[in-house]
mmCIF file of C-alpha atoms and ligand atoms in Angstrom:
data_model
loop_
_atom_site.group_PDB
_atom_site.id
_atom_site.type_symbol
_atom_site.label_atom_id
_atom_site.label_comp_id
_atom_site.label_asym_id
_atom_site.label_seq_id
_atom_site.Cartn_x
_atom_site.Cartn_y
_atom_site.Cartn_z
ATOM 1 C CA MET N 1 131.281 120.674 88.026
ATOM 2 C CA TYR N 2 127.693 120.287 86.774
ATOM 3 C CA ILE N 3 125.701 117.640 88.615
ATOM 4 C CA GLN N 4 122.214 116.569 87.549
ATOM 5 C CA ALA N 5 120.096 114.128 89.530
ATOM 6 C CA VAL N 6 117.392 112.085 87.824
ATOM 7 C CA THR N 7 115.021 111.814 90.750
ATOM 8 C CA LEU N 8 111.366 111.813 91.806
ATOM 9 C CA PHE N 9 112.307 113.848 94.881
ATOM 10 C CA GLY N 10 114.431 116.814 93.775
ATOM 11 C CA GLU N 11 113.601 118.708 96.965
ATOM 12 C CA MET N 12 115.682 116.235 98.988
ATOM 13 C CA PHE N 13 118.840 117.666 97.437
ATOM 14 C CA ARG N 14 118.268 121.013 99.159
ATOM 15 C CA SER N 15 120.038 119.512 102.154
ATOM 16 C CA ILE N 16 123.343 119.838 100.292
ATOM 17 C CA THR N 17 122.558 122.635 97.835
ATOM 18 C CA GLU N 18 121.415 124.987 100.626
ATOM 19 C CA HIS N 19 123.608 124.000 103.583
ATOM 20 C CA GLY N 20 127.222 123.640 104.662
ATOM 21 C CA VAL N 21 130.374 123.754 102.552
ATOM 22 C CA THR N 22 128.553 122.299 99.538
ATOM 23 C CA GLY N 23 125.840 124.969 99.735
ATOM 24 C CA ARG N 24 128.411 127.751 100.015
ATOM 25 C CA ALA N 25 130.405 126.291 97.119
ATOM 26 C CA LEU N 26 127.252 126.253 94.969
ATOM 27 C CA GLN N 27 126.631 129.898 95.819
ATOM 28 C CA ARG N 28 130.242 130.669 94.840
ATOM 29 C CA GLY N 29 129.769 129.000 91.466
ATOM 30 C CA LEU N 30 132.173 126.109 92.143
ATOM 31 C CA TRP N 31 129.474 123.658 91.033
ATOM 32 C CA GLN N 32 125.953 123.666 89.583
ATOM 33 C CA PHE N 33 122.961 121.393 90.247
ATOM 34 C CA ASP N 34 119.692 120.515 88.555
ATOM 35 C CA ALA N 35 117.106 117.837 89.263
ATOM 36 C CA VAL N 36 115.329 116.091 86.382
ATOM 37 C CA ASN N 37 112.057 114.342 87.291
ATOM 38 C CA PRO N 38 111.296 111.238 85.209
ATOM 39 C CA ARG N 39 107.587 111.692 85.961
ATOM 40 C CA GLN N 40 107.492 114.584 83.473
ATOM 41 C CA PHE N 41 108.481 112.072 80.769
ATOM 42 C CA ALA N 42 105.781 109.493 81.561
ATOM 43 C CA ASP N 43 103.744 108.702 78.443
ATOM 44 C CA ASN N 44 100.456 108.455 80.319
ATOM 45 C CA LYS N 45 98.120 111.075 81.708
ATOM 46 C CA LEU N 46 98.537 109.862 85.277
ATOM 47 C CA GLY N 47 102.322 110.050 85.144
ATOM 48 C CA TYR N 48 102.952 106.383 85.964
ATOM 49 C CA ILE N 49 106.686 105.679 86.038
ATOM 50 C CA ASP N 50 106.584 102.262 87.703
ATOM 51 C CA ASP N 51 104.845 98.963 87.089
ATOM 52 C CA ARG N 52 104.604 95.432 88.434
ATOM 53 C CA PRO N 53 107.610 93.120 87.920
ATOM 54 C CA PHE N 54 107.388 90.442 85.225
ATOM 55 C CA GLY N 55 107.634 87.054 86.906
ATOM 56 C CA GLY N 56 105.828 88.340 89.997
ATOM 57 C CA GLY N 57 107.346 89.315 93.314
ATOM 58 C CA PRO N 58 106.951 92.170 95.761
ATOM 59 C CA GLY N 59 106.955 95.847 94.982
ATOM 60 C CA MET N 60 107.183 97.821 91.770
ATOM 61 C CA ILE N 61 109.909 98.408 89.190
ATOM 62 C CA MET N 62 110.710 101.789 87.608
ATOM 63 C CA MET N 63 109.999 101.658 83.888
ATOM 64 C CA ALA N 64 112.874 102.155 81.458
ATOM 65 C CA GLU N 65 111.289 104.696 79.088
ATOM 66 C CA PRO N 66 110.632 107.644 81.456
ATOM 67 C CA LEU N 67 114.079 107.185 83.017
ATOM 68 C CA GLN N 68 115.743 106.999 79.609
ATOM 69 C CA ALA N 69 113.928 110.152 78.484
ATOM 70 C CA ALA N 70 115.011 111.926 81.680
ATOM 71 C CA ILE N 71 118.624 110.857 81.140
ATOM 72 C CA HIS N 72 118.467 112.045 77.527
ATOM 73 C CA ALA N 73 117.134 115.403 78.734
ATOM 74 C CA ALA N 74 120.027 115.646 81.202
ATOM 75 C CA LYS N 75 122.516 114.667 78.486
ATOM 76 C CA SER N 76 121.174 117.449 76.275
ATOM 77 C CA GLN N 77 122.645 119.810 78.898
ATOM 78 C CA GLN N 78 126.019 118.126 79.451
ATOM 79 C CA ASN N 79 128.099 115.092 78.576
ATOM 80 C CA GLY N 80 128.458 113.897 82.156
ATOM 81 C CA ARG N 81 129.088 110.330 83.336
ATOM 82 C CA VAL N 82 125.765 108.577 84.020
ATOM 83 C CA ILE N 83 125.907 106.819 87.391
ATOM 84 C CA TYR N 84 123.181 104.634 88.897
ATOM 85 C CA LEU N 85 123.267 104.357 92.694
ATOM 86 C CA SER N 86 122.641 100.740 93.612
ATOM 87 C CA PRO N 87 123.592 98.060 96.171
ATOM 88 C CA GLN N 88 124.820 96.074 93.145
ATOM 89 C CA GLY N 89 127.369 98.753 92.261
ATOM 90 C CA ALA N 90 131.101 99.050 92.851
ATOM 91 C CA PRO N 91 131.874 100.395 96.340
ATOM 92 C CA LEU N 92 132.212 104.156 96.673
ATOM 93 C CA THR N 93 135.744 104.794 97.925
ATOM 94 C CA HIS N 94 137.980 107.835 98.306
ATOM 95 C CA ARG N 95 139.816 106.709 95.169
ATOM 96 C CA LYS N 96 136.536 106.616 93.188
ATOM 97 C CA ALA N 97 135.465 110.012 94.589
ATOM 98 C CA ALA N 98 138.826 111.486 93.559
ATOM 99 C CA GLU N 99 138.364 110.056 90.053
ATOM 100 C CA LEU N 100 134.856 111.550 89.756
ATOM 101 C CA ALA N 101 136.043 114.916 91.116
ATOM 102 C CA LYS N 102 138.175 115.327 87.985
ATOM 103 C CA LEU N 103 135.165 115.113 85.643
ATOM 104 C CA ASP N 104 133.253 118.096 84.248
ATOM 105 C CA GLY N 105 129.875 116.611 85.113
ATOM 106 C CA LEU N 106 127.813 113.791 86.599
ATOM 107 C CA ILE N 107 124.292 112.555 85.935
ATOM 108 C CA LEU N 108 123.157 110.627 89.019
ATOM 109 C CA VAL N 109 120.199 108.300 88.500
ATOM 110 C CA CYS N 110 118.243 107.748 91.717
ATOM 111 C CA GLY N 111 116.022 104.674 91.769
ATOM 112 C CA ARG N 112 113.028 104.097 93.993
ATOM 113 C CA TYR N 113 110.747 101.126 94.695
ATOM 114 C CA GLU N 114 112.403 97.727 94.111
ATOM 115 C CA GLY N 115 114.703 99.103 91.431
ATOM 116 C CA ILE N 116 114.810 99.902 87.728
ATOM 117 C CA ASP N 117 114.260 97.875 84.559
ATOM 118 C CA GLU N 118 117.535 96.072 83.781
ATOM 119 C CA ARG N 119 117.384 97.229 80.167
ATOM 120 C CA LEU N 120 117.948 100.815 81.282
ATOM 121 C CA LEU N 121 121.212 99.757 82.920
ATOM 122 C CA THR N 122 122.283 98.212 79.640
ATOM 123 C CA SER N 123 121.186 101.101 77.435
ATOM 124 C CA SER N 124 121.899 104.244 79.426
ATOM 125 C CA ILE N 125 124.034 103.764 82.544
ATOM 126 C CA ASP N 126 127.824 104.185 82.416
ATOM 127 C CA GLU N 127 128.566 102.970 85.942
ATOM 128 C CA GLU N 128 126.821 101.567 89.053
ATOM 129 C CA ILE N 129 128.115 102.693 92.449
ATOM 130 C CA SER N 130 127.114 101.505 95.940
ATOM 131 C CA ILE N 131 127.524 103.406 99.197
ATOM 132 C CA GLY N 132 127.520 100.198 101.201
ATOM 133 C CA ASP N 133 126.226 96.679 101.688
ATOM 134 C CA PHE N 134 122.785 97.696 102.928
ATOM 135 C CA VAL N 135 119.537 98.873 101.343
ATOM 136 C CA VAL N 136 117.947 102.311 101.769
ATOM 137 C CA SER N 137 114.609 103.605 100.451
ATOM 138 C CA GLY N 138 115.946 105.238 97.329
ATOM 139 C CA GLY N 139 119.001 106.485 95.484
ATOM 140 C CA GLU N 140 118.752 110.101 96.627
ATOM 141 C CA LEU N 141 120.636 109.785 99.930
ATOM 142 C CA PRO N 142 123.381 107.655 98.278
ATOM 143 C CA ALA N 143 123.591 110.272 95.508
ATOM 144 C CA MET N 144 123.998 113.052 98.065
ATOM 145 C CA MET N 145 126.692 111.100 99.898
ATOM 146 C CA LEU N 146 128.549 110.614 96.619
ATOM 147 C CA MET N 147 128.134 114.307 95.783
ATOM 148 C CA ASP N 148 129.461 115.410 99.157
ATOM 149 C CA ALA N 149 132.462 113.060 98.966
ATOM 150 C CA VAL N 150 133.247 114.307 95.431
ATOM 151 C CA LEU N 151 132.606 118.014 95.952
ATOM 152 C CA ARG N 152 134.890 118.297 98.987
ATOM 153 C CA LEU N 153 137.755 117.193 96.733
ATOM 154 C CA ILE N 154 137.197 120.030 94.260
ATOM 155 C CA PRO N 155 139.711 122.857 94.862
ATOM 156 C CA GLY N 156 138.154 125.767 96.737
ATOM 157 C CA VAL N 157 135.174 123.884 98.154
ATOM 158 C CA LEU N 158 136.741 123.309 101.557
ATOM 159 C CA GLY N 159 137.871 126.420 103.439
ATOM 160 C CA ASP N 160 141.288 125.025 104.274
ATOM 161 C CA ALA N 161 142.880 123.457 101.205
ATOM 162 C CA ASP N 162 144.603 120.938 103.463
ATOM 163 C CA SER N 163 141.429 119.618 105.030
ATOM 164 C CA ALA N 164 140.578 117.048 102.366
ATOM 165 C CA GLY N 165 144.161 115.845 102.336
ATOM 166 C CA GLN N 166 143.953 115.076 106.071
ATOM 167 C CA ASP N 167 140.663 113.212 105.815
ATOM 168 C CA SER N 168 140.542 109.525 106.552
ATOM 169 C CA PHE N 169 141.425 107.523 103.439
ATOM 170 C CA ALA N 170 142.900 110.577 101.667
ATOM 171 C CA ASN N 171 146.375 109.121 102.284
ATOM 172 C CA GLY N 172 145.151 105.543 102.533
ATOM 173 C CA LEU N 173 144.970 105.677 106.344
ATOM 174 C CA LEU N 174 142.240 106.432 108.877
ATOM 175 C CA ASP N 175 142.389 109.935 110.347
ATOM 176 C CA CYS N 176 144.262 110.647 113.582
ATOM 177 C CA PRO N 177 142.448 111.757 116.784
ATOM 178 C CA HIS N 178 141.579 115.473 117.040
ATOM 179 C CA TYR N 179 141.267 117.713 120.113
ATOM 180 C CA THR N 180 140.175 121.252 120.887
ATOM 181 C CA ARG N 181 139.475 123.294 124.039
ATOM 182 C CA PRO N 182 139.123 122.716 126.956
ATOM 183 C CA ILE N 183 142.559 121.236 127.744
ATOM 184 C CA GLU N 184 140.932 118.867 130.252
ATOM 185 C CA PHE N 185 137.520 117.252 129.706
ATOM 186 C CA GLN N 186 136.083 114.786 132.258
ATOM 187 C CA GLY N 187 139.588 114.087 133.558
ATOM 188 C CA MET N 188 141.019 113.485 130.051
ATOM 189 C CA ALA N 189 143.772 115.892 129.016
ATOM 190 C CA VAL N 190 144.789 116.874 125.496
ATOM 191 C CA PRO N 191 148.037 114.980 124.586
ATOM 192 C CA ALA N 192 150.919 117.264 125.614
ATOM 193 C CA VAL N 193 152.648 116.927 122.226
ATOM 194 C CA LEU N 194 149.746 118.768 120.563
ATOM 195 C CA ARG N 195 150.398 121.766 122.812
ATOM 196 C CA SER N 196 154.196 121.612 122.421
ATOM 197 C CA GLY N 197 154.413 123.878 119.389
ATOM 198 C CA ASN N 198 156.917 121.409 117.899
ATOM 199 C CA HIS N 199 155.386 120.859 114.470
ATOM 200 C CA ALA N 200 157.726 118.017 113.510
ATOM 201 C CA LEU N 201 156.839 116.105 116.681
ATOM 202 C CA ILE N 202 153.138 116.866 116.184
ATOM 203 C CA ALA N 203 153.244 115.563 112.601
ATOM 204 C CA GLU N 204 155.023 112.391 113.724
ATOM 205 C CA TRP N 205 152.502 111.861 116.563
ATOM 206 C CA ARG N 206 149.570 112.309 114.191
ATOM 207 C CA LEU N 207 151.032 109.878 111.670
ATOM 208 C CA GLU N 208 151.694 107.317 114.430
ATOM 209 C CA GLN N 209 148.126 107.673 115.715
ATOM 210 C CA ALA N 210 146.715 107.292 112.195
ATOM 211 C CA LEU N 211 148.819 104.162 111.650
ATOM 212 C CA ARG N 212 147.803 102.729 115.042
ATOM 213 C CA ARG N 213 144.097 103.410 114.389
ATOM 214 C CA THR N 214 144.317 101.930 110.910
ATOM 215 C CA LEU N 215 146.176 98.818 112.136
ATOM 216 C CA LEU N 216 143.632 98.200 114.890
ATOM 217 C CA ARG N 217 140.434 99.064 113.008
ATOM 218 C CA ARG N 218 141.125 98.577 109.292
ATOM 219 C CA PRO N 219 144.240 96.388 108.781
ATOM 220 C CA ASP N 220 142.941 95.712 105.257
ATOM 221 C CA LEU N 221 143.843 99.286 104.300
ATOM 222 C CA LEU N 222 147.453 98.716 105.363
ATOM 223 C CA ALA N 223 147.657 95.543 103.283
ATOM 224 C CA GLU N 224 146.932 97.629 100.149
ATOM 225 C CA ARG N 225 149.329 100.423 100.939
ATOM 226 C CA GLU N 226 153.004 100.995 100.161
ATOM 227 C CA LEU N 227 154.610 102.393 103.342
ATOM 228 C CA THR N 228 157.264 105.101 103.555
ATOM 229 C CA PRO N 229 160.386 104.285 105.604
ATOM 230 C CA GLU N 230 159.049 106.477 108.436
ATOM 231 C CA GLU N 231 155.671 104.730 108.343
ATOM 232 C CA SER N 232 157.380 101.319 108.413
ATOM 233 C CA ARG N 233 159.460 102.406 111.411
ATOM 234 C CA LEU N 234 156.419 103.688 113.262
ATOM 235 C CA LEU N 235 154.412 100.572 112.422
ATOM 236 C CA ARG N 236 157.172 98.356 113.811
ATOM 237 C CA LYS N 237 157.093 100.440 116.991
ATOM 238 C CA ILE N 238 153.288 100.199 117.211
ATOM 239 C CA ARG N 239 153.244 96.437 116.655
ATOM 240 C CA GLN N 240 155.879 95.990 119.343
ATOM 241 C CA GLU N 241 153.825 98.104 121.769
ATOM 242 C CA GLU N 242 150.689 96.118 120.961
ATOM 243 C CA ARG N 243 152.569 92.880 121.714
ATOM 244 C CA ASP N 244 153.930 94.181 125.061
HETATM 245 C C1 LIG B 207 116.417 101.230 94.088
HETATM 246 N N1 LIG B 207 117.234 101.725 95.186
HETATM 247 C C2 LIG B 207 117.352 100.749 96.241
HETATM 248 C C3 LIG B 207 118.101 101.278 97.404
HETATM 249 N N2 LIG B 207 119.394 101.846 97.029
HETATM 250 C C4 LIG B 207 120.500 101.557 97.800
HETATM 251 O O1 LIG B 207 120.361 100.883 98.825
HETATM 252 C C5 LIG B 207 121.857 102.019 97.432
HETATM 253 N N3 LIG B 207 122.169 102.885 96.486
HETATM 254 O O2 LIG B 207 123.504 103.022 96.486
HETATM 255 N N4 LIG B 207 124.046 102.236 97.425
HETATM 256 C C6 LIG B 207 123.049 101.592 98.038
HETATM 257 N N5 LIG B 207 123.217 100.688 99.061
HETATM 258 C C7 LIG B 207 119.380 102.723 95.844
HETATM 259 C C8 LIG B 207 118.545 102.194 94.727
#
């Protein structure tokens, strides 16, 4: 996958291009990254890429022309989907990340200041995506969160091919609890079933714990999900236990 970020702060992306599973995957050629700075496309000597909002109001707005020129430069390198990170976008979900992971490329437009000229959204953006109902200083951190969520779904990026499949939301449920050594920590022991060696029992326990956690913390996810007969049986058991 080829990912380009249209950003004033390309250096920020070193946190995922030079570290962790995403950094190793880049080194292994599983994806490529370039930053495109709209300031190099400013049509003034001082490189202005923002201006005051028409109609007044606080802050500055990023001008359409330098951003459009930067997007065109990115599109000269690939035909990726152009995504603007914005609180006004559709929520980033596992389902959306899985959809994006199938594409050959992404062009992620990272706004700063109070936002970008609306006409750029109309002329050059394919899709707006939000990482949550809150506001951060710019689109770079949301872009990196989207990149990380997408890249971990690309075959080979995660060391253990099963890891992504066990992530929360991968199967529509929250993840089950996890334990490692020591067996006892501050008087709390690892559940005996996890040390039983009985893989069928362990799988059933993990599914029950994921269902219980989802029911208690995110019942909305269960409302959207078709349950298997085993999941229905376990959920009936959990609901009965919660009532007792
Ligand atoms: C102009 N800039 C404002 C701040 N911003 C976000 O808060 C954001 N992006 O994606 N999800 C979000 N929430 C990005 C765009």
